[in-house]
């Protein structure tokens, strides 16, 4: 089986020549997607659809590593699907599905729980951040979260993974797991993964604190721009965004030690698709007022159509559920034979009891 291209003969979804590199990426349905998700990941997902075979997952198994209200989780999964489609994910040419619907993820994650070392997981900074001070009270799922991530990608032999900067360490761990599996079992089965972390907004920071990541699960709604925020809310959040008393610098070097200014300028540059230096050439030497007004305008122009399209798609939840279900079937058709082979490699006998469908 070829592992350098990530393609698996006979398992490519119809219409996607197996020669195109395979991409996998995921997003948790733990809230409405933010500007950070959009600039750090989703916009790249949309672009990479050209020239790649893409598999995108709404990772509900990952979401429940911290408490989620069941009814809210269902709603947020649908809202996330609508947002992704509104951003431009093409669920016909590529695959979009909810992770829990494809059993292969959890099956391979268990094998990876037995491959990854506790010492590796102990080094994960995101676990430390998310578990906070009371690590004993964190779920075991939160601890092994990166193993499930490795399974998500490797169950498809995907080789390229577009993510924001915060996922870099998890992808390094996925490569460690793939290598240890191959080494321990004497196979060349799992390919190496190449992270795709791009652009001036690979790490968008909170609007209230330029040293903290913008996050959909931050308790303060003022800390982030949600992709569904109406124009007046976007304008207000930007007007209130934390800054410092100095005027904007004229050169990128002048952003050093000014995390809030750097963040807002980085967002502007990413949205306008111009270099940071070009933003500063225009606004350097001025206070933040005019710049913030222009930034709010840019955001509203960009996000307004996405919010409207999200609402339109959400008006037909049955169609959305059917779309995810079709995506899950196509995803399982790729992942099942790969995970079955991994199970054979580790020494499991063949055979599987029938799985009843989940009640609707
Ligand atoms: P999640 O749901 O936190 O975020 C989804 C994507 O958005 C990126 N991102 C950001 N980028 C820039 N600035 C920010 N402030 C920001 N916040 C989030 C994330 O890097 C991510 O790319 N563990 C993943 C989901 C996942 C996954 C996977 C990703 C599960 N399995 C397999 C890739 C491959 C996560 O929690 O993403």
JSON list of N, CA, C and O in Angstrom, two decimals, residues 262-300:
[
{"chain": "A", "resi": 262, "resn": "UNK", "atom": "N", "xyz": [-0.56, 44.02, 17.39]},
{"chain": "A", "resi": 262, "resn": "UNK", "atom": "CA", "xyz": [-0.11, 43.01, 16.42]},
{"chain": "A", "resi": 262, "resn": "UNK", "atom": "C", "xyz": [-1.28, 42.15, 15.94]},
{"chain": "A", "resi": 262, "resn": "UNK", "atom": "O", "xyz": [-1.42, 41.84, 14.76]},
{"chain": "A", "resi": 263, "resn": "UNK", "atom": "N", "xyz": [-2.14, 41.79, 16.91]},
{"chain": "A", "resi": 263, "resn": "UNK", "atom": "CA", "xyz": [-3.27, 40.93, 16.58]},
{"chain": "A", "resi": 263, "resn": "UNK", "atom": "C", "xyz": [-4.23, 41.62, 15.61]},
{"chain": "A", "resi": 263, "resn": "UNK", "atom": "O", "xyz": [-4.59, 41.04, 14.58]},
{"chain": "A", "resi": 264, "resn": "UNK", "atom": "N", "xyz": [-4.60, 42.86, 15.91]},
{"chain": "A", "resi": 264, "resn": "UNK", "atom": "CA", "xyz": [-5.57, 43.56, 15.05]},
{"chain": "A", "resi": 264, "resn": "UNK", "atom": "C", "xyz": [-4.99, 43.82, 13.66]},
{"chain": "A", "resi": 264, "resn": "UNK", "atom": "O", "xyz": [-5.67, 43.65, 12.65]},
{"chain": "A", "resi": 265, "resn": "UNK", "atom": "N", "xyz": [-3.71, 44.18, 13.61]},
{"chain": "A", "resi": 265, "resn": "UNK", "atom": "CA", "xyz": [-3.07, 44.41, 12.31]},
{"chain": "A", "resi": 265, "resn": "UNK", "atom": "C", "xyz": [-2.97, 43.10, 11.52]},
{"chain": "A", "resi": 265, "resn": "UNK", "atom": "O", "xyz": [-3.21, 43.06, 10.31]},
{"chain": "A", "resi": 266, "resn": "UNK", "atom": "N", "xyz": [-2.68, 42.02, 12.24]},
{"chain": "A", "resi": 266, "resn": "UNK", "atom": "CA", "xyz": [-2.60, 40.69, 11.59]},
{"chain": "A", "resi": 266, "resn": "UNK", "atom": "C", "xyz": [-3.95, 40.28, 11.01]},
{"chain": "A", "resi": 266, "resn": "UNK", "atom": "O", "xyz": [-4.03, 39.75, 9.90]},
{"chain": "A", "resi": 267, "resn": "UNK", "atom": "N", "xyz": [-5.02, 40.56, 11.74]},
{"chain": "A", "resi": 267, "resn": "UNK", "atom": "CA", "xyz": [-6.37, 40.23, 11.26]},
{"chain": "A", "resi": 267, "resn": "UNK", "atom": "C", "xyz": [-6.67, 41.04, 10.00]},
{"chain": "A", "resi": 267, "resn": "UNK", "atom": "O", "xyz": [-7.17, 40.51, 9.00]},
{"chain": "A", "resi": 268, "resn": "UNK", "atom": "N", "xyz": [-6.34, 42.33, 10.06]},
{"chain": "A", "resi": 268, "resn": "UNK", "atom": "CA", "xyz": [-6.59, 43.19, 8.90]},
{"chain": "A", "resi": 268, "resn": "UNK", "atom": "C", "xyz": [-5.84, 42.66, 7.67]},
{"chain": "A", "resi": 268, "resn": "UNK", "atom": "O", "xyz": [-6.40, 42.50, 6.59]},
{"chain": "A", "resi": 269, "resn": "UNK", "atom": "N", "xyz": [-4.54, 42.36, 7.88]},
{"chain": "A", "resi": 269, "resn": "UNK", "atom": "CA", "xyz": [-3.70, 41.89, 6.77]},
{"chain": "A", "resi": 269, "resn": "UNK", "atom": "C", "xyz": [-4.26, 40.59, 6.18]},
{"chain": "A", "resi": 269, "resn": "UNK", "atom": "O", "xyz": [-4.32, 40.42, 4.96]},
{"chain": "A", "resi": 270, "resn": "UNK", "atom": "N", "xyz": [-4.69, 39.69, 7.07]},
{"chain": "A", "resi": 270, "resn": "UNK", "atom": "CA", "xyz": [-5.19, 38.40, 6.60]},
{"chain": "A", "resi": 270, "resn": "UNK", "atom": "C", "xyz": [-6.48, 38.59, 5.80]},
{"chain": "A", "resi": 270, "resn": "UNK", "atom": "O", "xyz": [-6.67, 37.97, 4.75]},
{"chain": "A", "resi": 271, "resn": "UNK", "atom": "N", "xyz": [-7.37, 39.45, 6.29]},
{"chain": "A", "resi": 271, "resn": "UNK", "atom": "CA", "xyz": [-8.64, 39.65, 5.60]},
{"chain": "A", "resi": 271, "resn": "UNK", "atom": "C", "xyz": [-8.46, 40.37, 4.27]},
{"chain": "A", "resi": 271, "resn": "UNK", "atom": "O", "xyz": [-9.07, 40.01, 3.26]},
{"chain": "A", "resi": 272, "resn": "UNK", "atom": "N", "xyz": [-7.60, 41.41, 4.28]},
{"chain": "A", "resi": 272, "resn": "UNK", "atom": "CA", "xyz": [-7.40, 42.20, 3.07]},
{"chain": "A", "resi": 272, "resn": "UNK", "atom": "C", "xyz": [-6.44, 41.49, 2.11]},
{"chain": "A", "resi": 272, "resn": "UNK", "atom": "O", "xyz": [-6.27, 41.92, 0.97]},
{"chain": "A", "resi": 273, "resn": "UNK", "atom": "N", "xyz": [-5.81, 40.42, 2.61]},
{"chain": "A", "resi": 273, "resn": "UNK", "atom": "CA", "xyz": [-4.82, 39.66, 1.83]},
{"chain": "A", "resi": 273, "resn": "UNK", "atom": "C", "xyz": [-3.71, 40.57, 1.32]},
{"chain": "A", "resi": 273, "resn": "UNK", "atom": "O", "xyz": [-3.36, 40.57, 0.13]},
{"chain": "A", "resi": 274, "resn": "UNK", "atom": "N", "xyz": [-3.17, 41.37, 2.26]},
{"chain": "A", "resi": 274, "resn": "UNK", "atom": "CA", "xyz": [-2.01, 42.21, 1.96]},
{"chain": "A", "resi": 274, "resn": "UNK", "atom": "C", "xyz": [-0.99, 42.00, 3.09]},
{"chain": "A", "resi": 274, "resn": "UNK", "atom": "O", "xyz": [-1.37, 41.54, 4.18]},
{"chain": "A", "resi": 275, "resn": "UNK", "atom": "N", "xyz": [0.30, 42.32, 2.85]},
{"chain": "A", "resi": 275, "resn": "UNK", "atom": "CA", "xyz": [1.28, 42.13, 3.92]},
{"chain": "A", "resi": 275, "resn": "UNK", "atom": "C", "xyz": [1.04, 43.09, 5.09]},
{"chain": "A", "resi": 275, "resn": "UNK", "atom": "O", "xyz": [0.48, 44.18, 4.89]},
{"chain": "A", "resi": 276, "resn": "UNK", "atom": "N", "xyz": [1.48, 42.68, 6.28]},
{"chain": "A", "resi": 276, "resn": "UNK", "atom": "CA", "xyz": [1.37, 43.52, 7.48]},
{"chain": "A", "resi": 276, "resn": "UNK", "atom": "C", "xyz": [2.02, 44.89, 7.20]},
{"chain": "A", "resi": 276, "resn": "UNK", "atom": "O", "xyz": [1.49, 45.94, 7.59]},
{"chain": "A", "resi": 277, "resn": "UNK", "atom": "N", "xyz": [3.17, 44.88, 6.49]},
{"chain": "A", "resi": 277, "resn": "UNK", "atom": "CA", "xyz": [3.87, 46.14, 6.19]},
{"chain": "A", "resi": 277, "resn": "UNK", "atom": "C", "xyz": [2.96, 47.10, 5.42]},
{"chain": "A", "resi": 277, "resn": "UNK", "atom": "O", "xyz": [3.00, 48.32, 5.63]},
{"chain": "A", "resi": 278, "resn": "UNK", "atom": "N", "xyz": [2.13, 46.55, 4.53]},
{"chain": "A", "resi": 278, "resn": "UNK", "atom": "CA", "xyz": [1.25, 47.41, 3.72]},
{"chain": "A", "resi": 278, "resn": "UNK", "atom": "C", "xyz": [0.15, 48.04, 4.59]},
{"chain": "A", "resi": 278, "resn": "UNK", "atom": "O", "xyz": [-0.24, 49.18, 4.39]},
{"chain": "A", "resi": 279, "resn": "UNK", "atom": "N", "xyz": [-0.32, 47.27, 5.59]},
{"chain": "A", "resi": 279, "resn": "UNK", "atom": "CA", "xyz": [-1.33, 47.82, 6.50]},
{"chain": "A", "resi": 279, "resn": "UNK", "atom": "C", "xyz": [-0.71, 48.98, 7.28]},
{"chain": "A", "resi": 279, "resn": "UNK", "atom": "O", "xyz": [-1.32, 50.06, 7.42]},
{"chain": "A", "resi": 280, "resn": "UNK", "atom": "N", "xyz": [0.52, 48.77, 7.75]},
{"chain": "A", "resi": 280, "resn": "UNK", "atom": "CA", "xyz": [1.17, 49.80, 8.56]},
{"chain": "A", "resi": 280, "resn": "UNK", "atom": "C", "xyz": [1.58, 51.00, 7.72]},
{"chain": "A", "resi": 280, "resn": "UNK", "atom": "O", "xyz": [1.60, 52.13, 8.21]},
{"chain": "A", "resi": 281, "resn": "UNK", "atom": "N", "xyz": [1.88, 50.77, 6.45]},
{"chain": "A", "resi": 281, "resn": "UNK", "atom": "CA", "xyz": [2.22, 51.90, 5.57]},
{"chain": "A", "resi": 281, "resn": "UNK", "atom": "C", "xyz": [1.01, 52.84, 5.48]},
{"chain": "A", "resi": 281, "resn": "UNK", "atom": "O", "xyz": [1.15, 54.05, 5.37]},
{"chain": "A", "resi": 282, "resn": "UNK", "atom": "N", "xyz": [-0.19, 52.26, 5.56]},
{"chain": "A", "resi": 282, "resn": "UNK", "atom": "CA", "xyz": [-1.41, 53.08, 5.46]},
{"chain": "A", "resi": 282, "resn": "UNK", "atom": "C", "xyz": [-1.80, 53.72, 6.80]},
{"chain": "A", "resi": 282, "resn": "UNK", "atom": "O", "xyz": [-2.21, 54.87, 6.84]},
{"chain": "A", "resi": 283, "resn": "UNK", "atom": "N", "xyz": [-1.69, 52.93, 7.89]},
{"chain": "A", "resi": 283, "resn": "UNK", "atom": "CA", "xyz": [-2.23, 53.42, 9.17]},
{"chain": "A", "resi": 283, "resn": "UNK", "atom": "C", "xyz": [-1.17, 53.80, 10.20]},
{"chain": "A", "resi": 283, "resn": "UNK", "atom": "O", "xyz": [-1.50, 54.30, 11.26]},
{"chain": "A", "resi": 284, "resn": "UNK", "atom": "N", "xyz": [0.11, 53.53, 9.90]},
{"chain": "A", "resi": 284, "resn": "UNK", "atom": "CA", "xyz": [1.18, 53.84, 10.85]},
{"chain": "A", "resi": 284, "resn": "UNK", "atom": "C", "xyz": [1.19, 55.31, 11.23]},
{"chain": "A", "resi": 284, "resn": "UNK", "atom": "O", "xyz": [0.88, 56.17, 10.40]},
{"chain": "A", "resi": 285, "resn": "UNK", "atom": "N", "xyz": [1.51, 55.58, 12.50]},
{"chain": "A", "resi": 285, "resn": "UNK", "atom": "CA", "xyz": [1.58, 56.96, 12.97]},
{"chain": "A", "resi": 285, "resn": "UNK", "atom": "C", "xyz": [0.24, 57.51, 13.44]},
{"chain": "A", "resi": 285, "resn": "UNK", "atom": "O", "xyz": [0.18, 58.56, 14.08]},
{"chain": "A", "resi": 286, "resn": "UNK", "atom": "N", "xyz": [-0.88, 56.79, 13.13]},
{"chain": "A", "resi": 286, "resn": "UNK", "atom": "CA", "xyz": [-2.21, 57.26, 13.56]},
{"chain": "A", "resi": 286, "resn": "UNK", "atom": "C", "xyz": [-2.65, 56.51, 14.81]},
{"chain": "A", "resi": 286, "resn": "UNK", "atom": "O", "xyz": [-2.16, 55.43, 15.11]},
{"chain": "A", "resi": 287, "resn": "UNK", "atom": "N", "xyz": [-3.63, 57.06, 15.50]},
{"chain": "A", "resi": 287, "resn": "UNK", "atom": "CA", "xyz": [-4.25, 56.35, 16.62]},
{"chain": "A", "resi": 287, "resn": "UNK", "atom": "C", "xyz": [-5.09, 55.19, 16.08]},
{"chain": "A", "resi": 287, "resn": "UNK", "atom": "O", "xyz": [-5.15, 54.98, 14.86]},
{"chain": "A", "resi": 288, "resn": "UNK", "atom": "N", "xyz": [-5.75, 54.46, 16.99]},
{"chain": "A", "resi": 288, "resn": "UNK", "atom": "CA", "xyz": [-6.45, 53.24, 16.57]},
{"chain": "A", "resi": 288, "resn": "UNK", "atom": "C", "xyz": [-7.84, 53.52, 15.97]},
{"chain": "A", "resi": 288, "resn": "UNK", "atom": "O", "xyz": [-8.42, 52.64, 15.35]},
{"chain": "A", "resi": 289, "resn": "UNK", "atom": "N", "xyz": [-8.39, 54.74, 16.18]},
{"chain": "A", "resi": 289, "resn": "UNK", "atom": "CA", "xyz": [-9.81, 54.94, 15.85]},
{"chain": "A", "resi": 289, "resn": "UNK", "atom": "C", "xyz": [-10.12, 54.66, 14.37]},
{"chain": "A", "resi": 289, "resn": "UNK", "atom": "O", "xyz": [-11.00, 53.84, 14.06]},
{"chain": "A", "resi": 290, "resn": "UNK", "atom": "N", "xyz": [-9.38, 55.32, 13.46]},
{"chain": "A", "resi": 290, "resn": "UNK", "atom": "CA", "xyz": [-9.68, 55.15, 12.03]},
{"chain": "A", "resi": 290, "resn": "UNK", "atom": "C", "xyz": [-9.38, 53.72, 11.59]},
{"chain": "A", "resi": 290, "resn": "UNK", "atom": "O", "xyz": [-10.14, 53.12, 10.81]},
{"chain": "A", "resi": 291, "resn": "UNK", "atom": "N", "xyz": [-8.28, 53.17, 12.13]},
{"chain": "A", "resi": 291, "resn": "UNK", "atom": "CA", "xyz": [-7.92, 51.79, 11.77]},
{"chain": "A", "resi": 291, "resn": "UNK", "atom": "C", "xyz": [-9.02, 50.82, 12.20]},
{"chain": "A", "resi": 291, "resn": "UNK", "atom": "O", "xyz": [-9.42, 49.93, 11.43]},
{"chain": "A", "resi": 292, "resn": "UNK", "atom": "N", "xyz": [-9.52, 51.01, 13.43]},
{"chain": "A", "resi": 292, "resn": "UNK", "atom": "CA", "xyz": [-10.56, 50.10, 13.93]},
{"chain": "A", "resi": 292, "resn": "UNK", "atom": "C", "xyz": [-11.83, 50.20, 13.09]},
{"chain": "A", "resi": 292, "resn": "UNK", "atom": "O", "xyz": [-12.48, 49.20, 12.82]},
{"chain": "A", "resi": 293, "resn": "UNK", "atom": "N", "xyz": [-12.15, 51.41, 12.66]},
{"chain": "A", "resi": 293, "resn": "UNK", "atom": "CA", "xyz": [-13.34, 51.58, 11.83]},
{"chain": "A", "resi": 293, "resn": "UNK", "atom": "C", "xyz": [-13.18, 50.81, 10.51]},
{"chain": "A", "resi": 293, "resn": "UNK", "atom": "O", "xyz": [-14.09, 50.11, 10.07]},
{"chain": "A", "resi": 294, "resn": "UNK", "atom": "N", "xyz": [-11.98, 50.94, 9.91]},
{"chain": "A", "resi": 294, "resn": "UNK", "atom": "CA", "xyz": [-11.72, 50.25, 8.64]},
{"chain": "A", "resi": 294, "resn": "UNK", "atom": "C", "xyz": [-11.72, 48.73, 8.85]},
{"chain": "A", "resi": 294, "resn": "UNK", "atom": "O", "xyz": [-12.23, 47.97, 8.01]},
{"chain": "A", "resi": 295, "resn": "UNK", "atom": "N", "xyz": [-11.18, 48.29, 9.98]},
{"chain": "A", "resi": 295, "resn": "UNK", "atom": "CA", "xyz": [-11.15, 46.86, 10.27]},
{"chain": "A", "resi": 295, "resn": "UNK", "atom": "C", "xyz": [-12.56, 46.30, 10.44]},
{"chain": "A", "resi": 295, "resn": "UNK", "atom": "O", "xyz": [-12.90, 45.23, 9.90]},
{"chain": "A", "resi": 296, "resn": "UNK", "atom": "N", "xyz": [-13.41, 47.04, 11.17]},
{"chain": "A", "resi": 296, "resn": "UNK", "atom": "CA", "xyz": [-14.79, 46.60, 11.37]},
{"chain": "A", "resi": 296, "resn": "UNK", "atom": "C", "xyz": [-15.50, 46.49, 10.02]},
{"chain": "A", "resi": 296, "resn": "UNK", "atom": "O", "xyz": [-16.20, 45.51, 9.74]},
{"chain": "A", "resi": 297, "resn": "UNK", "atom": "N", "xyz": [-15.28, 47.48, 9.18]},
{"chain": "A", "resi": 297, "resn": "UNK", "atom": "CA", "xyz": [-15.88, 47.49, 7.84]},
{"chain": "A", "resi": 297, "resn": "UNK", "atom": "C", "xyz": [-15.47, 46.25, 7.05]},
{"chain": "A", "resi": 297, "resn": "UNK", "atom": "O", "xyz": [-16.30, 45.57, 6.43]},
{"chain": "A", "resi": 298, "resn": "UNK", "atom": "N", "xyz": [-14.17, 45.95, 7.10]},
{"chain": "A", "resi": 298, "resn": "UNK", "atom": "CA", "xyz": [-13.62, 44.80, 6.37]},
{"chain": "A", "resi": 298, "resn": "UNK", "atom": "C", "xyz": [-14.24, 43.49, 6.89]},
{"chain": "A", "resi": 298, "resn": "UNK", "atom": "O", "xyz": [-14.62, 42.61, 6.11]},
{"chain": "A", "resi": 299, "resn": "UNK", "atom": "N", "xyz": [-14.37, 43.40, 8.20]},
{"chain": "A", "resi": 299, "resn": "UNK", "atom": "CA", "xyz": [-14.95, 42.20, 8.80]},
{"chain": "A", "resi": 299, "resn": "UNK", "atom": "C", "xyz": [-16.41, 42.03, 8.39]},
{"chain": "A", "resi": 299, "resn": "UNK", "atom": "O", "xyz": [-16.85, 40.92, 8.05]},
{"chain": "A", "resi": 300, "resn": "UNK", "atom": "N", "xyz": [-17.13, 43.13, 8.42]},
{"chain": "A", "resi": 300, "resn": "UNK", "atom": "CA", "xyz": [-18.57, 43.06, 8.11]},
{"chain": "A", "resi": 300, "resn": "UNK", "atom": "C", "xyz": [-18.77, 42.65, 6.64]},
{"chain": "A", "resi": 300, "resn": "UNK", "atom": "O", "xyz": [-19.60, 41.81, 6.32]}
]
